[in-house]
Tab-separated table of C-alpha atoms in Angstrom:
chain	number	residue	atom	x	y	z
Z	982	MET	CA	118.189	117.898	62.704
Z	983	GLN	CA	117.252	118.149	66.369
Z	984	GLN	CA	113.949	116.658	67.372
Z	985	ILE	CA	111.771	116.923	70.475
Z	986	THR	CA	109.478	114.040	71.106
Z	987	ILE	CA	106.675	113.939	73.665
Z	988	GLU	CA	105.573	110.432	74.078
Z	989	PRO	CA	103.115	109.721	75.519
Z	990	VAL	CA	100.985	112.814	75.896
Z	991	SER	CA	100.793	113.862	79.550
Z	992	ARG	CA	97.690	114.257	81.702
Z	993	ILE	CA	95.544	111.582	80.117
Z	994	GLU	CA	94.321	108.233	81.368
Z	995	GLY	CA	97.216	105.954	82.330
Z	996	HIS	CA	98.818	103.731	79.732
Z	997	ALA	CA	100.728	100.516	80.321
Z	998	SER	CA	102.285	97.760	78.287
Z	999	ILE	CA	103.938	94.487	79.030
Z	1000	ARG	CA	106.835	93.174	76.988
Z	1001	LEU	CA	107.989	89.640	77.219
Z	1002	PHE	CA	111.450	88.683	75.937
Z	1003	LEU	CA	112.069	85.148	74.693
Z	1004	ASP	CA	115.266	83.159	74.236
Z	1005	GLU	CA	116.035	81.019	71.173
Z	1006	ASP	CA	114.015	78.121	72.577
Z	1007	GLY	CA	110.900	80.249	73.052
Z	1008	ARG	CA	111.212	80.496	76.819
Z	1009	VAL	CA	110.389	83.748	78.587
Z	1010	GLN	CA	113.613	85.280	79.905
Z	1011	ASP	CA	112.543	88.763	80.872
Z	1012	ALA	CA	109.421	90.894	81.269
Z	1013	ARG	CA	108.816	94.604	81.509
Z	1014	PHE	CA	105.786	96.363	82.871
Z	1015	GLN	CA	105.927	99.754	81.218
Z	1016	VAL	CA	103.966	102.751	82.460
Z	1017	ASN	CA	103.922	105.237	79.626
Z	1018	GLN	CA	102.582	108.319	81.383
Z	1019	PHE	CA	104.727	111.192	82.569
Z	1020	ARG	CA	103.879	112.416	86.079
Z	1021	GLY	CA	104.502	116.132	86.467
Z	1022	PHE	CA	103.297	116.881	89.992
Z	1023	GLU	CA	106.764	117.137	91.497
Z	1024	GLN	CA	107.579	119.963	89.091
Z	1025	PHE	CA	104.438	122.016	88.683
Z	1026	MET	CA	103.980	122.335	92.456
Z	1027	VAL	CA	107.268	124.238	92.687
Z	1028	GLY	CA	106.587	127.887	93.439
Z	1029	ARG	CA	103.219	127.288	95.103
Z	1030	PRO	CA	102.575	128.328	98.735
Z	1031	PHE	CA	103.014	125.346	101.031
Z	1032	PHE	CA	99.545	125.746	102.570
Z	1033	GLU	CA	98.002	124.882	99.187
Z	1034	MET	CA	99.707	121.508	99.110
Z	1035	PRO	CA	97.115	119.267	100.836
Z	1036	ALA	CA	94.290	120.404	98.530
Z	1037	LEU	CA	96.544	120.530	95.473
Z	1038	THR	CA	98.155	117.129	95.916
Z	1039	ALA	CA	94.759	115.571	96.567
Z	1040	ARG	CA	94.327	115.978	92.808
Z	1041	THR	CA	97.181	113.537	92.301
Z	1042	CYS	CA	94.625	110.741	92.448
Z	1043	GLY	CA	90.882	110.449	92.004
Z	1044	ILE	CA	90.734	107.137	93.903
Z	1045	CYS	CA	92.701	107.948	97.059
Z	1046	PRO	CA	92.914	111.751	97.309
Z	1047	VAL	CA	92.583	111.511	101.086
Z	1048	SER	CA	95.881	109.651	101.319
Z	1049	HIS	CA	97.698	112.438	99.503
Z	1050	GLU	CA	95.983	115.079	101.611
Z	1051	LEU	CA	97.105	113.399	104.806
Z	1052	ALA	CA	100.715	112.776	103.791
Z	1053	SER	CA	100.896	116.350	102.489
Z	1054	ALA	CA	99.381	117.851	105.633
Z	1055	LYS	CA	101.798	115.889	107.807
Z	1056	ALA	CA	104.720	117.314	105.826
Z	1057	CYS	CA	103.224	120.794	106.248
Z	1058	ASP	CA	102.819	120.218	110.003
Z	1059	GLN	CA	106.585	119.803	110.102
Z	1060	LEU	CA	107.093	123.025	108.171
Z	1061	LEU	CA	104.980	124.771	110.831
Z	1062	ALA	CA	106.782	122.876	113.625
Z	1063	VAL	CA	103.485	122.332	115.457
Z	1064	THR	CA	101.797	119.498	117.300
Z	1065	ILE	CA	98.264	119.337	115.986
Z	1066	PRO	CA	95.337	119.070	118.461
Z	1067	ALA	CA	94.659	115.515	119.639
Z	1068	VAL	CA	91.146	115.500	118.216
Z	1069	ALA	CA	92.470	116.659	114.836
Z	1070	ALA	CA	94.749	113.617	114.695
Z	1071	LYS	CA	91.765	111.392	115.500
Z	1072	LEU	CA	89.654	113.013	112.806
Z	1073	ARG	CA	92.454	112.563	110.283
Z	1074	ARG	CA	92.619	108.897	111.254
Z	1075	LEU	CA	88.863	108.566	110.727
Z	1076	LEU	CA	89.185	110.068	107.271
Z	1077	ASN	CA	92.037	107.715	106.388
Z	1078	LEU	CA	90.112	104.659	107.566
Z	1079	ALA	CA	87.075	105.669	105.508
Z	1080	GLN	CA	89.384	106.049	102.499
Z	1081	LEU	CA	90.695	102.556	103.171
Z	1082	ILE	CA	87.194	101.068	103.143
Z	1083	GLN	CA	86.034	102.712	99.930
Z	1084	SER	CA	89.287	101.997	98.075
Z	1085	HIS	CA	89.570	98.371	99.210
Z	1086	ALA	CA	85.925	97.811	98.268
Z	1087	LEU	CA	86.621	99.200	94.808
Z	1088	SER	CA	89.656	96.962	94.375
Z	1089	PHE	CA	88.050	93.748	95.605
Z	1090	PHE	CA	84.448	93.957	94.414
Z	1091	TYR	CA	84.848	95.917	91.188
Z	1092	LEU	CA	88.295	95.016	89.838
Z	1093	THR	CA	89.230	91.627	91.302
Z	1094	ALA	CA	85.998	89.750	91.958
Z	1095	PRO	CA	85.118	89.188	88.266
Z	1096	ASP	CA	88.293	87.109	87.904
Z	1097	LEU	CA	87.790	85.241	91.155
Z	1098	LEU	CA	84.080	84.487	90.834
Z	1099	LEU	CA	83.575	84.277	87.057
Z	1100	GLY	CA	86.964	82.757	86.239
Z	1101	MET	CA	90.133	83.933	84.530
Z	1102	ASP	CA	88.968	82.470	81.198
Z	1103	HIS	CA	85.455	83.887	81.330
Z	1104	PRO	CA	84.608	85.833	78.146
Z	1105	PRO	CA	86.038	89.343	78.530
Z	1106	GLU	CA	82.807	90.948	77.309
Z	1107	THR	CA	81.126	90.038	80.596
Z	1108	ARG	CA	84.158	89.511	82.833
Z	1109	ASN	CA	83.537	92.762	84.633
Z	1110	PHE	CA	81.466	94.218	87.440
Z	1111	PHE	CA	78.318	94.384	85.323
Z	1112	GLY	CA	78.671	90.775	84.252
Z	1113	LEU	CA	79.192	89.803	87.863
Z	1114	ALA	CA	76.156	91.813	88.936
Z	1115	ALA	CA	74.005	89.964	86.401
Z	1116	ILE	CA	75.006	86.621	87.916
Z	1117	ASP	CA	75.184	87.610	91.581
Z	1118	PRO	CA	73.257	90.856	92.171
Z	1119	GLN	CA	73.575	90.708	95.957
Z	1120	PHE	CA	77.367	90.472	95.777
Z	1121	ALA	CA	77.434	93.577	93.590
Z	1122	ARG	CA	75.047	95.450	95.891
Z	1123	ASP	CA	77.236	94.613	98.886
Z	1124	GLY	CA	80.305	95.995	97.111
Z	1125	ILE	CA	78.451	99.171	96.219
Z	1126	ARG	CA	77.206	99.524	99.795
Z	1127	LEU	CA	80.653	99.176	101.336
Z	1128	ARG	CA	82.167	101.709	98.969
Z	1129	GLN	CA	79.208	104.038	99.585
Z	1130	PHE	CA	79.763	103.857	103.336
Z	1131	GLY	CA	83.424	104.806	103.028
Z	1132	GLN	CA	82.597	107.715	100.747
Z	1133	GLN	CA	79.782	108.915	103.002
Z	1134	VAL	CA	82.092	108.963	106.026
Z	1135	ILE	CA	84.524	111.091	104.013
Z	1136	GLU	CA	81.679	113.406	103.036
Z	1137	ARG	CA	80.348	113.687	106.596
Z	1138	LEU	CA	83.779	114.600	107.868
Z	1139	ALA	CA	85.167	116.664	105.019
Z	1140	GLY	CA	82.131	118.016	103.151
Z	1141	ARG	CA	82.668	116.158	99.880
Z	1142	ARG	CA	83.486	112.619	98.802
Z	1143	VAL	CA	86.228	113.268	96.264
Z	1144	HIS	CA	89.068	115.784	96.578
Z	1145	PRO	CA	87.941	117.289	99.888
Z	1146	SER	CA	89.828	120.342	101.156
Z	1147	TRP	CA	89.258	119.665	104.830
Z	1148	VAL	CA	92.685	118.470	105.955
Z	1149	ALA	CA	94.969	121.461	106.458
Z	1150	PRO	CA	98.432	122.247	107.792
Z	1151	GLY	CA	98.072	122.151	111.559
Z	1152	GLY	CA	94.989	119.928	111.700
Z	1153	VAL	CA	91.618	120.041	109.959
Z	1154	ASN	CA	89.311	122.888	108.989
Z	1155	SER	CA	86.200	122.016	110.996
Z	1156	PRO	CA	85.116	119.716	113.837
Z	1157	LEU	CA	82.898	116.662	113.582
Z	1158	SER	CA	79.215	117.345	114.194
Z	1159	ALA	CA	77.118	115.271	116.579
Z	1160	PRO	CA	74.517	114.337	113.906
Z	1161	ALA	CA	77.253	113.101	111.556
Z	1162	ARG	CA	78.770	111.042	114.374
Z	1163	GLU	CA	75.432	109.417	115.192
Z	1164	ALA	CA	74.697	108.674	111.529
Z	1165	MET	CA	78.008	106.862	111.119
Z	1166	LEU	CA	77.611	104.880	114.340
Z	1167	ALA	CA	74.128	103.774	113.290
Z	1168	GLU	CA	75.432	102.265	110.037
Z	1169	LEU	CA	78.477	100.451	111.383
Z	1170	PRO	CA	76.785	97.214	112.607
Z	1171	GLU	CA	75.482	96.578	109.076
Z	1172	ILE	CA	78.878	97.377	107.533
Z	1173	ILE	CA	80.812	95.134	109.913
Z	1174	SER	CA	78.399	92.275	109.269
Z	1175	LEU	CA	78.758	92.677	105.490
Z	1176	ILE	CA	82.542	92.621	105.618
Z	1177	GLN	CA	82.616	89.532	107.801
Z	1178	ALA	CA	80.259	87.711	105.445
Z	1179	HIS	CA	82.511	88.384	102.466
Z	1180	LEU	CA	85.627	87.471	104.377
Z	1181	ASN	CA	84.097	84.092	105.148
Z	1182	ARG	CA	82.986	83.674	101.543
Z	1183	PHE	CA	86.422	84.557	100.173
Z	1184	LYS	CA	88.179	82.063	102.446
Z	1185	GLN	CA	86.014	79.297	100.994
Z	1186	THR	CA	87.296	80.055	97.483
Z	1187	LEU	CA	91.011	79.776	98.245
Z	1188	ASP	CA	91.250	76.086	97.319
Z	1189	ARG	CA	90.162	76.949	93.758
Z	1190	HIS	CA	93.027	79.363	93.346
Z	1191	GLN	CA	96.030	77.355	94.518
Z	1192	GLU	CA	97.752	77.622	91.137
Z	1193	HIS	CA	97.348	81.391	91.131
Z	1194	ILE	CA	98.567	81.594	94.713
Z	1195	ARG	CA	101.749	79.736	93.696
Z	1196	VAL	CA	102.658	82.022	90.777
Z	1197	PHE	CA	101.033	85.419	91.361
Z	1198	ALA	CA	104.127	87.268	92.608
Z	1199	HIS	CA	104.979	84.497	95.057
Z	1200	PHE	CA	108.604	84.895	96.092
Z	1201	PRO	CA	110.754	86.061	99.006
Z	1202	SER	CA	111.147	89.806	99.416
Z	1203	LEU	CA	111.423	92.521	101.989
Z	1204	PHE	CA	108.263	94.224	103.260
Z	1205	LEU	CA	107.885	97.862	104.330
Z	1206	GLY	CA	105.266	99.702	106.324
Z	1207	LEU	CA	104.493	101.932	109.280
Z	1208	THR	CA	104.474	100.439	112.768
Z	1209	ASN	CA	103.601	101.703	116.226
Z	1210	GLU	CA	104.671	100.925	119.773
Z	1211	ALA	CA	101.640	98.700	120.366
Z	1212	GLY	CA	102.543	96.467	117.411
Z	1213	THR	CA	99.097	96.904	115.854
Z	1214	LEU	CA	98.113	97.890	112.321
Z	1215	GLU	CA	99.152	101.468	111.631
Z	1216	HIS	CA	97.970	103.651	108.758
Z	1217	TYR	CA	98.399	107.255	109.874
Z	1218	ASP	CA	101.520	107.669	111.980
Z	1219	GLY	CA	104.440	105.750	113.436
Z	1220	ARG	CA	107.904	104.570	112.443
Z	1221	LEU	CA	109.106	102.688	109.369
Z	1222	ARG	CA	109.996	99.011	109.484
Z	1223	PHE	CA	111.514	96.634	106.947
Z	1224	ILE	CA	111.245	92.888	107.531
Z	1225	ASN	CA	112.610	90.026	105.447
Z	1226	ALA	CA	110.820	86.998	104.043
Z	1227	ASP	CA	111.254	85.177	107.359
Z	1228	GLY	CA	109.605	87.989	109.289
Z	1229	ALA	CA	112.812	89.182	110.942
Z	1230	PRO	CA	113.372	92.943	111.160
Z	1231	VAL	CA	115.964	94.196	108.689
Z	1232	ALA	CA	115.581	97.820	109.719
Z	1233	ASP	CA	113.297	98.841	112.552
Z	1234	ASP	CA	112.109	101.999	114.268
Z	1235	LEU	CA	113.233	104.192	111.370
Z	1236	ASP	CA	112.441	107.898	111.540
Z	1237	PRO	CA	110.108	108.642	108.576
Z	1238	GLY	CA	111.891	111.949	108.102
Z	1239	ALA	CA	115.088	110.056	107.358
Z	1240	TYR	CA	113.556	107.747	104.773
Z	1241	GLN	CA	116.282	108.605	102.247
Z	1242	GLN	CA	118.799	106.728	104.382
Z	1243	ALA	CA	116.882	103.500	103.726
Z	1244	ILE	CA	115.046	104.028	100.423
Z	1245	GLY	CA	116.692	104.588	97.069
Z	1246	GLU	CA	114.947	105.579	93.842
Z	1247	ALA	CA	115.940	104.242	90.432
Z	1248	VAL	CA	114.715	105.111	86.953
Z	1249	GLU	CA	114.751	103.066	83.772
Z	1250	PRO	CA	114.643	104.461	80.223
Z	1251	TRP	CA	111.644	102.347	79.248
Z	1252	THR	CA	109.131	103.461	81.906
Z	1253	TYR	CA	108.012	106.632	83.672
Z	1254	LEU	CA	107.382	104.730	86.913
Z	1255	LYS	CA	110.185	105.028	89.439
Z	1256	SER	CA	111.468	101.903	91.175
Z	1257	THR	CA	112.335	102.210	94.842
Z	1258	TYR	CA	114.561	99.770	96.686
Z	1259	TYR	CA	116.069	99.147	100.102
Z	1260	LEU	CA	119.238	101.183	99.827
Z	1261	PRO	CA	121.650	98.963	101.816
Z	1262	HIS	CA	120.858	96.001	99.509
Z	1263	GLY	CA	121.307	97.981	96.304
Z	1264	TYR	CA	119.326	98.009	93.068
Z	1265	PRO	CA	117.482	95.832	92.153
Z	1266	GLN	CA	118.358	93.376	94.923
Z	1267	GLY	CA	116.660	95.642	97.451
Z	1268	MET	CA	113.186	94.849	96.098
Z	1269	TYR	CA	110.435	95.131	98.673
Z	1270	ARG	CA	106.642	95.242	98.825
Z	1271	VAL	CA	104.176	97.603	100.489
Z	1272	GLY	CA	100.395	97.587	100.930
Z	1273	PRO	CA	97.870	95.480	102.826
Z	1274	LEU	CA	99.880	92.256	102.557
Z	1275	ALA	CA	103.022	93.987	103.838
Z	1276	ARG	CA	101.112	95.666	106.662
Z	1277	LEU	CA	99.652	92.370	107.911
Z	1278	ASN	CA	103.068	90.734	107.662
Z	1279	LEU	CA	104.615	93.576	109.678
Z	1280	ALA	CA	102.059	93.920	112.460
Z	1281	ASP	CA	101.959	91.752	115.559
Z	1282	ARG	CA	98.177	92.012	115.504
Z	1283	CYS	CA	95.452	94.186	114.020
Z	1284	GLY	CA	94.320	95.592	117.349
Z	1285	THR	CA	90.553	95.096	116.972
Z	1286	GLU	CA	88.637	92.029	118.087
Z	1287	LEU	CA	87.088	90.726	114.876
Z	1288	ALA	CA	89.988	91.590	112.579
Z	1289	ASP	CA	92.373	89.783	114.931
Z	1290	GLN	CA	90.233	86.658	114.712
Z	1291	HIS	CA	90.513	86.696	110.931
Z	1292	LEU	CA	94.213	87.548	111.083
Z	1293	ALA	CA	94.825	84.338	113.042
Z	1294	LEU	CA	93.215	82.352	110.207
Z	1295	PHE	CA	95.171	84.329	107.614
Z	1296	ARG	CA	98.451	83.504	109.346
Z	1297	ALA	CA	97.641	79.809	109.258
Z	1298	LEU	CA	98.237	79.971	105.486
Z	1299	ALA	CA	102.009	80.112	105.962
Z	1300	SER	CA	104.590	79.414	108.647
Z	1301	GLY	CA	105.922	82.960	108.327
Z	1302	PRO	CA	104.988	86.043	106.330
Z	1303	ALA	CA	102.581	85.420	103.462
Z	1304	LEU	CA	104.731	85.655	100.311
Z	1305	SER	CA	102.129	85.349	97.549
Z	1306	THR	CA	100.725	88.717	96.520
Z	1307	PHE	CA	97.514	86.877	95.613
Z	1308	HIS	CA	96.880	86.960	99.366
Z	1309	ALA	CA	96.748	90.763	99.194
Z	1310	HIS	CA	93.062	90.286	98.299
Z	1311	TYR	CA	92.545	88.479	101.609
Z	1312	ALA	CA	94.561	91.132	103.444
Z	1313	ARG	CA	92.404	93.914	101.966
Z	1314	LEU	CA	89.253	92.371	103.369
Z	1315	ILE	CA	90.836	91.990	106.819
Z	1316	GLU	CA	91.982	95.608	106.721
Z	1317	THR	CA	88.484	96.677	105.672
Z	1318	LEU	CA	87.038	94.953	108.728
Z	1319	TYR	CA	89.716	96.507	110.937
Z	1320	ALA	CA	88.926	99.961	109.507
Z	1321	ALA	CA	85.222	99.636	110.289
Z	1322	GLU	CA	85.925	98.477	113.846
Z	1323	GLN	CA	88.462	101.242	114.355
Z	1324	ILE	CA	86.045	103.897	113.047
Z	1325	GLU	CA	83.506	102.691	115.609
Z	1326	ARG	CA	86.139	102.896	118.337
Z	1327	LEU	CA	87.275	106.408	117.386
Z	1328	LEU	CA	83.706	107.721	117.171
Z	1329	ALA	CA	83.195	106.574	120.760
Z	1330	GLU	CA	86.140	108.662	122.022
Z	1331	PRO	CA	84.848	111.283	124.521
Z	1332	ASP	CA	86.713	114.152	122.857
Z	1333	ILE	CA	85.811	113.345	119.249
Z	1334	LEU	CA	83.434	116.343	119.040
Z	1335	ASP	CA	85.937	118.844	120.460
Z	1336	GLN	CA	85.937	122.159	118.625
Z	1337	ARG	CA	89.674	122.957	118.688
Z	1338	VAL	CA	90.884	121.175	115.584
Z	1339	ARG	CA	93.731	123.267	114.207
Z	1340	ALA	CA	97.049	124.736	115.324
Z	1341	VAL	CA	98.076	127.946	113.563
Z	1342	ALA	CA	101.653	129.036	112.899
Z	1343	GLY	CA	103.965	130.310	110.203
Z	1344	VAL	CA	106.941	128.657	108.570
Z	1345	ASN	CA	109.378	127.474	111.237
Z	1346	ASN	CA	111.166	124.724	109.296
Z	1347	LEU	CA	112.284	124.754	105.686
Z	1348	GLU	CA	111.842	121.029	105.150
Z	1349	GLY	CA	109.088	118.543	106.000
Z	1350	VAL	CA	108.339	114.876	105.374
Z	1351	GLY	CA	104.877	113.363	105.685
Z	1352	ILE	CA	104.276	109.622	105.520
Z	1353	ALA	CA	100.967	107.775	105.706
Z	1354	GLU	CA	99.710	104.364	104.658
Z	1355	ALA	CA	97.521	104.725	101.579
Z	1356	PRO	CA	95.294	101.764	100.650
Z	1357	ARG	CA	97.999	100.616	98.212
Z	1358	GLY	CA	100.895	101.135	100.592
Z	1359	THR	CA	103.330	103.608	102.066
Z	1360	LEU	CA	102.985	107.135	100.671
Z	1361	ILE	CA	105.740	109.732	101.090
Z	1362	HIS	CA	105.510	113.505	100.590
Z	1363	HIS	CA	108.758	115.442	101.032
Z	1364	TYR	CA	108.829	119.243	100.656
Z	1365	LYS	CA	111.435	121.988	100.847
Z	1366	VAL	CA	110.328	125.633	101.072
Z	1367	ASN	CA	111.951	129.057	101.188
Z	1368	GLU	CA	111.567	131.621	103.963
Z	1369	ASP	CA	108.343	132.847	102.364
Z	1370	GLY	CA	106.791	129.380	102.468
Z	1371	LEU	CA	106.978	128.810	98.709
Z	1372	ILE	CA	107.711	125.282	97.551
Z	1373	GLU	CA	111.226	124.891	96.148
Z	1374	TRP	CA	111.460	121.099	95.836
Z	1375	VAL	CA	109.056	118.156	96.013
Z	1376	ASN	CA	109.549	114.418	96.100
Z	1377	LEU	CA	106.586	112.042	95.994
Z	1378	ILE	CA	106.989	108.296	96.406
Z	1379	ILE	CA	103.738	106.480	95.724
Z	1380	ALA	CA	102.956	102.887	96.654
Z	1381	THR	CA	103.067	101.690	93.054
Z	1382	GLY	CA	106.655	102.878	92.860
Z	1383	HIS	CA	107.536	100.909	95.991
Z	1384	ASN	CA	105.971	97.829	94.410
Z	1385	ASN	CA	107.364	98.323	90.905
Z	1386	LEU	CA	110.238	95.845	91.149
Z	1387	ALA	CA	107.942	93.234	92.675
Z	1388	MET	CA	105.341	93.790	89.923
Z	1389	GLN	CA	108.054	93.297	87.282
Z	1390	ARG	CA	109.115	90.043	88.881
Z	1391	GLY	CA	105.508	88.969	89.398
Z	1392	ILE	CA	104.536	89.247	85.736
Z	1393	LEU	CA	107.734	87.422	84.750
Z	1394	GLN	CA	106.872	84.598	87.130
Z	1395	ALA	CA	103.333	84.311	85.789
Z	1396	ALA	CA	104.430	84.547	82.139
Z	1397	GLN	CA	107.032	81.817	82.593
Z	1398	HIS	CA	104.387	79.615	84.163
Z	1399	PHE	CA	101.446	80.207	81.825
Z	1400	LEU	CA	103.015	80.929	78.445
Z	1401	ASP	CA	102.962	77.849	76.234
Z	1402	ASN	CA	104.986	77.589	73.002
Z	1403	ALA	CA	105.013	81.331	72.395
Z	1404	THR	CA	101.265	81.337	71.752
Z	1405	LEU	CA	99.267	84.210	73.132
Z	1406	HIS	CA	95.668	83.841	74.232
Z	1407	GLU	CA	93.240	86.058	76.048
Z	1408	GLY	CA	93.355	84.007	79.231
Z	1409	LEU	CA	97.119	84.558	79.426
Z	1410	LEU	CA	96.681	88.296	79.094
Z	1411	ASN	CA	94.071	88.275	81.820
Z	1412	ARG	CA	96.220	86.241	84.200
Z	1413	ILE	CA	99.097	88.659	83.804
Z	1414	GLU	CA	96.706	91.563	84.294
Z	1415	ALA	CA	95.431	89.781	87.394
Z	1416	VAL	CA	98.955	89.665	88.803
Z	1417	ILE	CA	99.145	93.422	88.424
Z	1418	ARG	CA	95.716	93.808	90.055
Z	1419	THR	CA	96.887	91.961	93.172
Z	1420	PHE	CA	99.047	95.023	93.843
Z	1421	ASP	CA	96.084	97.345	93.150
Z	1422	PRO	CA	98.384	99.803	91.377
Z	1423	CYS	CA	97.683	103.388	90.473
Z	1424	LEU	CA	99.350	103.379	87.070
Z	1425	ALA	CA	99.027	107.079	86.405
Z	1426	CYS	CA	98.438	108.589	89.794
Z	1427	SER	CA	98.180	112.133	88.450
Z	1428	THR	CA	95.553	111.796	85.764
Z	1429	HIS	CA	91.788	111.932	85.443
Z	1430	ALA	CA	90.099	111.012	82.193
Z	1431	VAL	CA	87.165	108.941	81.022
Z	1432	GLY	CA	88.212	105.866	79.097
Z	1433	ALA	CA	89.993	102.548	79.337
Z	1434	MET	CA	93.657	101.953	79.990
Z	1435	PRO	CA	95.016	100.001	77.024
Z	1436	LEU	CA	97.120	96.996	77.968
Z	1437	THR	CA	99.448	95.429	75.417
Z	1438	ILE	CA	101.508	92.247	75.625
Z	1439	GLU	CA	104.253	91.678	73.055
Z	1440	LEU	CA	106.434	88.652	72.460
Z	1441	ILE	CA	109.937	89.654	71.369
Z	1442	GLY	CA	112.243	87.033	69.846
Z	1443	PRO	CA	115.953	86.696	70.663
Z	1444	ASP	CA	116.820	88.722	67.548
Z	1445	GLY	CA	114.569	91.583	68.666
Z	1446	SER	CA	111.788	90.780	66.182
Z	1447	LEU	CA	108.120	91.028	67.134
Z	1448	ILE	CA	106.641	87.525	67.219
Z	1449	ASP	CA	103.133	88.267	68.443
Z	1450	ARG	CA	101.096	91.022	69.993
Z	1451	ILE	CA	97.792	91.041	71.844
Z	1452	ARG	CA	96.094	94.237	72.976
Z	1453	ARG	CA	92.998	95.254	74.879
């Protein structure tokens, strides 16, 4: 009898599990990070008019909708075959930088800080943002303030904080107003001071986390990100670059539109999350990482005064690229400072209030690729349309997919280090979760639901039997 199974149910909060495989001596031999949610965006966008794509794909994620809007709009710009007005590009950059601040603040203050400040073995009932706020209210207020600032900049530019529909093919829908510009400039000194204070505080905690630094996805790999001619941090435009673990370019000055010549996509039967890899090295040897750590490893400098000062201290941690993904937390804070400085710089541009913010045209190309740096890493939108401008094919590569192979290896490394005699304990679960959090993944980037993501760790014996299971 034929059966059709839908498992798991689509369009709910993301689900993940971790499976650890043991040999006959009880040693961890393999690990799988399984994302059990089907993502349907690439299919249900087929048939839609291309000009809907920025607003529609913004719904891919409730945390970083701006990133999807920008990558989508850049792909649509190519379909139009237009050069958008210079001020529109600056306004898009402002929006992206504000997204970076609010998302990095969420990751560091809300999701990571409870582990770092309360401890990995702190009781899980209070090992969260509320427990942290009870112990250190000012720390919590600072995190809320930084995220609020990023969201308010998005709102002042785009009219709403979540899922704005302001970015459009050919530019943006409306110019920046003078009162909004002045309001943002007035708040930036406070924001920059806050970020610097927490950067300095975080650096003082690094000695307490040396064990985690050694085993939280600490290994050689390639790194991928956008670069520009100035060699500074780049989040909106530029060319693609791969470097190796020594910092040497493996592939440089790659046309983003030709990403398929360098990036392959693999699927496994046990997860709905695609794994991308550097095509010339093959799968899975072509593992690479994206995100704030990769971007700092790729750039010659940040390009703003204060962030460059902190980058010099960051680079003193290693003789070459930083290889421990634990240091992504540090990199996020440096990027947050850079974003605030860069927002201040862009707001001071003499043409930032110009009124011409959009180029108008019809379909002139049948294919477009848009790439931007989301907070979590390189984001790719690739569209093909027909002569009427209706979407015929979509490919989305999200940062978590780029990082998937590295996350798999990272949890294996941590499990092999922390697992003792096949005995599970809550602290082990939290440490493996913490490895995943260093990547700041979006496990189900197309879902919105209230509730918690269940995480399960299973120990599987050499004969395939279930030895132990722990679930939260």
